[in-house]
Amino acid sequence: MKRRSLPVAAAFAATAALLLTACGGGGDSSKDSDKIAGADDGGTKTSASPSASAADSAQRPKVTLPGDVTNVFESWKTGDATKDAVLADASRRIDALDYAITQGNADDSVLGFYYKGDALVGASQWVKEFVDAKKSMTGETRFFKPRVDVYAKGKATLSYCSFEGKAYVKDRKTGTADKTPVTNKSYLLYSTRLEKSDKGVWQTAVLNSERGNSACTP
């Protein structure tokens, strides 16, 4: 499904995988908010985003996720400096969305740092759905099989998979997690478009996701 309208009520009722991230994402806000389960492609796991290069003038905000929320990025490096910069800011965008969800703040400025346009609107709406439902998130999400194409100066596309089988929606008051069985729907394929800002940040402008896509399922 494409992340455009975020049918939260249905997602909450149907599955705890309602985590996005936005919207792993939030760009062209996806319709499927659940995070996806990922297949192991043998890559090295990295849970922290690469640091900005010395030539980058952007003062990126420090984002620290709660101890019970983990994002694991597998094979999130290509060896190409530009592509790795795209991947670094994409991973920061994912962390930023989860941070806003766990903080219960749909207007957190960190979202505007890594999202823009319709993607930013979608991400804010997605976080608001969690806030209104008095929900948060917990668990681990794996992101794998990234494919980057820098097709013009300051413009790139990025697709990747995620596995959300160990990520759950959590009641904000009681802390109780809604655990559901792992199925093909636990895997998602994300398609995004990024644009480099005048500060050197690769911001996500468009984000779509499809649950259960065979490119990501085992």
Short mmCIF file of C-alpha atoms in Angstrom, two decimals:
data_model
loop_
_atom_site.label_atom_id
_atom_site.label_comp_id
_atom_site.label_asym_id
_atom_site.label_seq_id
_atom_site.Cartn_x
_atom_site.Cartn_y
_atom_site.Cartn_z
CA MET A 1 0.00 0.00 0.00
CA LYS A 2 1.11 3.50 -0.55
CA ARG A 3 1.67 5.70 2.42
CA ARG A 4 -0.71 8.41 1.54
CA SER A 5 -3.52 8.48 3.97
CA LEU A 6 -2.52 6.44 7.06
CA PRO A 7 -5.66 4.53 8.02
CA VAL A 8 -4.71 4.42 11.67
CA ALA A 9 -7.86 3.16 13.25
CA ALA A 10 -7.83 0.09 11.07
CA ALA A 11 -4.14 -0.44 11.58
CA PHE A 12 -4.43 -0.24 15.35
CA ALA A 13 -7.27 -2.72 15.32
CA ALA A 14 -5.65 -5.11 12.89
CA THR A 15 -2.01 -5.17 13.90
CA ALA A 16 0.53 -3.91 16.31
CA ALA A 17 2.85 -3.37 13.40
CA LEU A 18 1.26 -0.01 13.10
CA LEU A 19 4.68 1.51 13.50
CA LEU A 20 5.63 3.20 10.46
CA THR A 21 8.61 5.10 10.75
CA ALA A 22 7.24 6.50 8.99
CA CYS A 23 5.60 6.96 7.05
CA GLY A 24 9.47 4.45 8.22
CA GLY A 25 8.30 7.14 6.92
CA GLY A 26 6.01 9.92 6.40
CA GLY A 27 6.78 11.29 3.00
CA ASP A 28 4.04 10.82 0.53
CA SER A 29 2.58 9.42 3.70
CA SER A 30 1.87 5.81 3.30
CA LYS A 31 -1.39 4.08 3.71
CA ASP A 32 0.17 1.18 5.44
CA SER A 33 1.61 2.28 8.69
CA ASP A 34 2.95 -1.02 9.82
CA LYS A 35 6.64 -1.63 9.86
CA ILE A 36 7.90 -4.61 7.96
CA ALA A 37 9.81 -7.66 8.73
CA GLY A 38 13.06 -8.12 6.94
CA ALA A 39 15.04 -10.89 5.44
CA ASP A 40 18.66 -11.22 6.30
CA ASP A 41 20.80 -10.38 3.29
CA GLY A 42 24.03 -11.05 5.10
CA GLY A 43 24.90 -7.41 5.61
CA THR A 44 26.56 -5.85 8.60
CA LYS A 45 24.15 -4.52 11.19
CA THR A 46 24.41 -0.92 12.21
CA SER A 47 22.00 0.71 14.63
CA ALA A 48 23.40 4.21 14.49
CA SER A 49 23.36 6.64 11.60
CA PRO A 50 26.76 7.62 10.15
CA SER A 51 28.01 11.00 11.28
CA ALA A 52 27.90 13.98 8.94
CA SER A 53 31.02 14.76 6.94
CA ALA A 54 33.24 17.68 7.78
CA ALA A 55 32.10 19.42 4.58
CA ASP A 56 28.49 19.28 5.72
CA SER A 57 27.37 22.52 7.37
CA ALA A 58 24.09 21.19 8.77
CA GLN A 59 23.74 21.09 12.55
CA ARG A 60 21.77 17.87 12.77
CA PRO A 61 19.65 17.47 15.90
CA LYS A 62 20.65 14.77 18.36
CA VAL A 63 18.02 12.04 18.44
CA THR A 64 18.06 9.42 21.19
CA LEU A 65 15.44 6.70 21.07
CA PRO A 66 14.06 5.13 24.26
CA GLY A 67 15.85 2.00 25.44
CA ASP A 68 13.02 -0.25 24.30
CA VAL A 69 13.04 1.02 20.70
CA THR A 70 15.76 -0.13 18.30
CA ASN A 71 16.29 0.40 14.58
CA VAL A 72 18.84 -1.87 12.93
CA PHE A 73 20.24 -0.88 9.52
CA GLU A 74 21.78 -3.74 7.54
CA SER A 75 24.20 -3.11 4.65
CA TRP A 76 23.49 0.60 5.01
CA LYS A 77 26.81 1.55 3.36
CA THR A 78 27.88 1.39 -0.27
CA GLY A 79 31.36 2.90 -0.22
CA ASP A 80 30.16 5.76 -2.42
CA ALA A 81 30.28 9.03 -0.48
CA THR A 82 27.14 10.57 -2.00
CA LYS A 83 25.04 7.43 -1.73
CA ASP A 84 26.19 6.89 1.84
CA ALA A 85 25.16 10.47 2.69
CA VAL A 86 21.68 9.70 1.33
CA LEU A 87 21.49 6.52 3.41
CA ALA A 88 22.74 8.31 6.52
CA ASP A 89 20.03 10.97 6.38
CA ALA A 90 17.39 8.39 5.48
CA SER A 91 18.28 6.41 8.62
CA ARG A 92 18.16 9.61 10.66
CA ARG A 93 14.73 10.32 9.19
CA ILE A 94 13.52 6.90 10.33
CA ASP A 95 14.88 7.51 13.84
CA ALA A 96 13.34 11.00 13.86
CA LEU A 97 9.87 9.64 13.12
CA ASP A 98 10.12 6.99 15.84
CA TYR A 99 11.43 9.62 18.24
CA ALA A 100 8.44 11.87 17.58
CA ILE A 101 6.08 8.93 18.10
CA THR A 102 7.64 7.92 21.41
CA GLN A 103 7.69 11.54 22.57
CA GLY A 104 4.06 11.99 21.53
CA ASN A 105 4.84 15.17 19.62
CA ALA A 106 3.49 15.52 16.06
CA ASP A 107 5.07 18.97 15.81
CA ASP A 108 8.58 17.97 16.84
CA SER A 109 11.06 20.09 14.87
CA VAL A 110 13.18 17.02 14.14
CA LEU A 111 10.57 15.91 11.59
CA GLY A 112 10.98 19.10 9.58
CA PHE A 113 14.72 18.52 9.51
CA TYR A 114 14.46 15.27 7.56
CA TYR A 115 11.07 15.54 5.84
CA LYS A 116 9.68 18.14 3.47
CA GLY A 117 6.48 18.87 1.56
CA ASP A 118 3.82 16.17 1.48
CA ALA A 119 6.15 13.76 3.23
CA LEU A 120 6.37 16.10 6.22
CA VAL A 121 2.60 16.51 6.33
CA GLY A 122 2.17 12.73 6.22
CA ALA A 123 4.73 12.14 8.96
CA SER A 124 3.10 14.69 11.27
CA GLN A 125 -0.34 13.19 10.66
CA TRP A 126 1.01 9.72 11.34
CA VAL A 127 2.49 10.76 14.67
CA LYS A 128 -0.76 12.53 15.56
CA GLU A 129 -2.65 9.28 15.02
CA PHE A 130 -0.50 7.66 17.69
CA VAL A 131 -0.95 10.61 20.02
CA ASP A 132 -4.74 10.69 19.59
CA ALA A 133 -4.96 6.93 20.18
CA LYS A 134 -2.73 7.26 23.27
CA LYS A 135 -0.29 4.79 21.74
CA SER A 136 3.49 4.61 21.38
CA MET A 137 5.83 1.93 20.05
CA THR A 138 8.34 -0.61 21.29
CA GLY A 139 10.63 -3.30 19.94
CA GLU A 140 13.09 -3.70 17.08
CA THR A 141 12.73 -2.96 13.38
CA ARG A 142 15.26 -4.09 10.79
CA PHE A 143 15.91 -2.17 7.59
CA PHE A 144 17.69 -3.97 4.77
CA LYS A 145 18.26 -4.22 1.01
CA PRO A 146 18.75 -0.50 0.43
CA ARG A 147 19.04 0.60 -3.20
CA VAL A 148 20.12 4.18 -3.90
CA ASP A 149 20.12 6.05 -7.20
CA VAL A 150 21.46 9.61 -7.30
CA TYR A 151 19.87 10.51 -10.62
CA ALA A 152 20.63 14.25 -10.65
CA LYS A 153 22.49 16.80 -8.58
CA GLY A 154 20.79 16.98 -5.19
CA LYS A 155 18.14 14.40 -6.13
CA ALA A 156 17.98 10.70 -5.32
CA THR A 157 15.66 7.75 -4.98
CA LEU A 158 15.95 5.14 -2.27
CA SER A 159 14.10 1.86 -1.84
CA TYR A 160 14.56 -0.52 1.07
CA CYS A 161 12.84 -3.28 3.01
CA SER A 162 11.92 -3.49 6.66
CA PHE A 163 10.97 -6.27 9.05
CA GLU A 164 8.53 -5.26 11.78
CA GLY A 165 7.86 -8.66 13.27
CA LYS A 166 9.56 -7.61 16.50
CA ALA A 167 8.09 -4.09 16.63
CA TYR A 168 4.80 -3.42 18.37
CA VAL A 169 2.30 -0.74 19.22
CA LYS A 170 2.38 0.06 22.93
CA ASP A 171 -0.24 1.60 25.19
CA ARG A 172 1.20 4.89 26.35
CA LYS A 173 -0.35 4.67 29.83
CA THR A 174 0.05 1.01 30.74
CA GLY A 175 3.13 0.23 28.66
CA THR A 176 1.46 -2.95 27.39
CA ALA A 177 2.61 -4.06 23.93
CA ASP A 178 0.19 -5.47 21.35
CA LYS A 179 2.05 -8.50 20.05
CA THR A 180 0.93 -10.17 16.82
CA PRO A 181 2.21 -13.19 14.84
CA VAL A 182 4.87 -12.70 12.18
CA THR A 183 3.50 -13.07 8.63
CA ASN A 184 4.44 -11.82 5.17
CA LYS A 185 2.64 -8.62 6.15
CA SER A 186 5.44 -8.03 8.67
CA TYR A 187 7.66 -7.17 5.71
CA LEU A 188 7.48 -3.86 3.85
CA LEU A 189 8.99 -2.38 0.76
CA TYR A 190 9.58 1.39 0.92
CA SER A 191 10.10 3.64 -2.10
CA THR A 192 11.26 7.18 -1.40
CA ARG A 193 12.53 10.28 -3.16
CA LEU A 194 14.99 12.64 -1.47
CA GLU A 195 16.21 16.14 -2.20
CA LYS A 196 19.32 17.76 -0.77
CA SER A 197 18.63 20.98 1.13
CA ASP A 198 20.79 24.08 0.97
CA LYS A 199 22.22 22.97 4.34
CA GLY A 200 23.35 19.66 2.90
CA VAL A 201 20.62 17.48 4.41
CA TRP A 202 19.01 14.81 2.25
CA GLN A 203 15.32 15.34 3.05
CA THR A 204 12.61 12.84 2.16
CA ALA A 205 10.05 14.48 -0.11
CA VAL A 206 8.04 11.40 -1.16
CA LEU A 207 7.53 8.11 0.68
CA ASN A 208 5.43 5.10 -0.34
CA SER A 209 5.28 1.64 1.20
CA GLU A 210 3.85 -1.74 0.29
CA ARG A 211 3.30 -4.49 2.81
CA GLY A 212 4.10 -8.08 1.96
CA ASN A 213 5.98 -7.28 -1.25
CA SER A 214 7.84 -10.38 -2.51
CA ALA A 215 11.06 -8.33 -2.86
CA CYS A 216 11.26 -8.27 0.92
CA THR A 217 9.63 -11.44 2.15
CA PRO A 218 11.73 -14.57 2.87
#
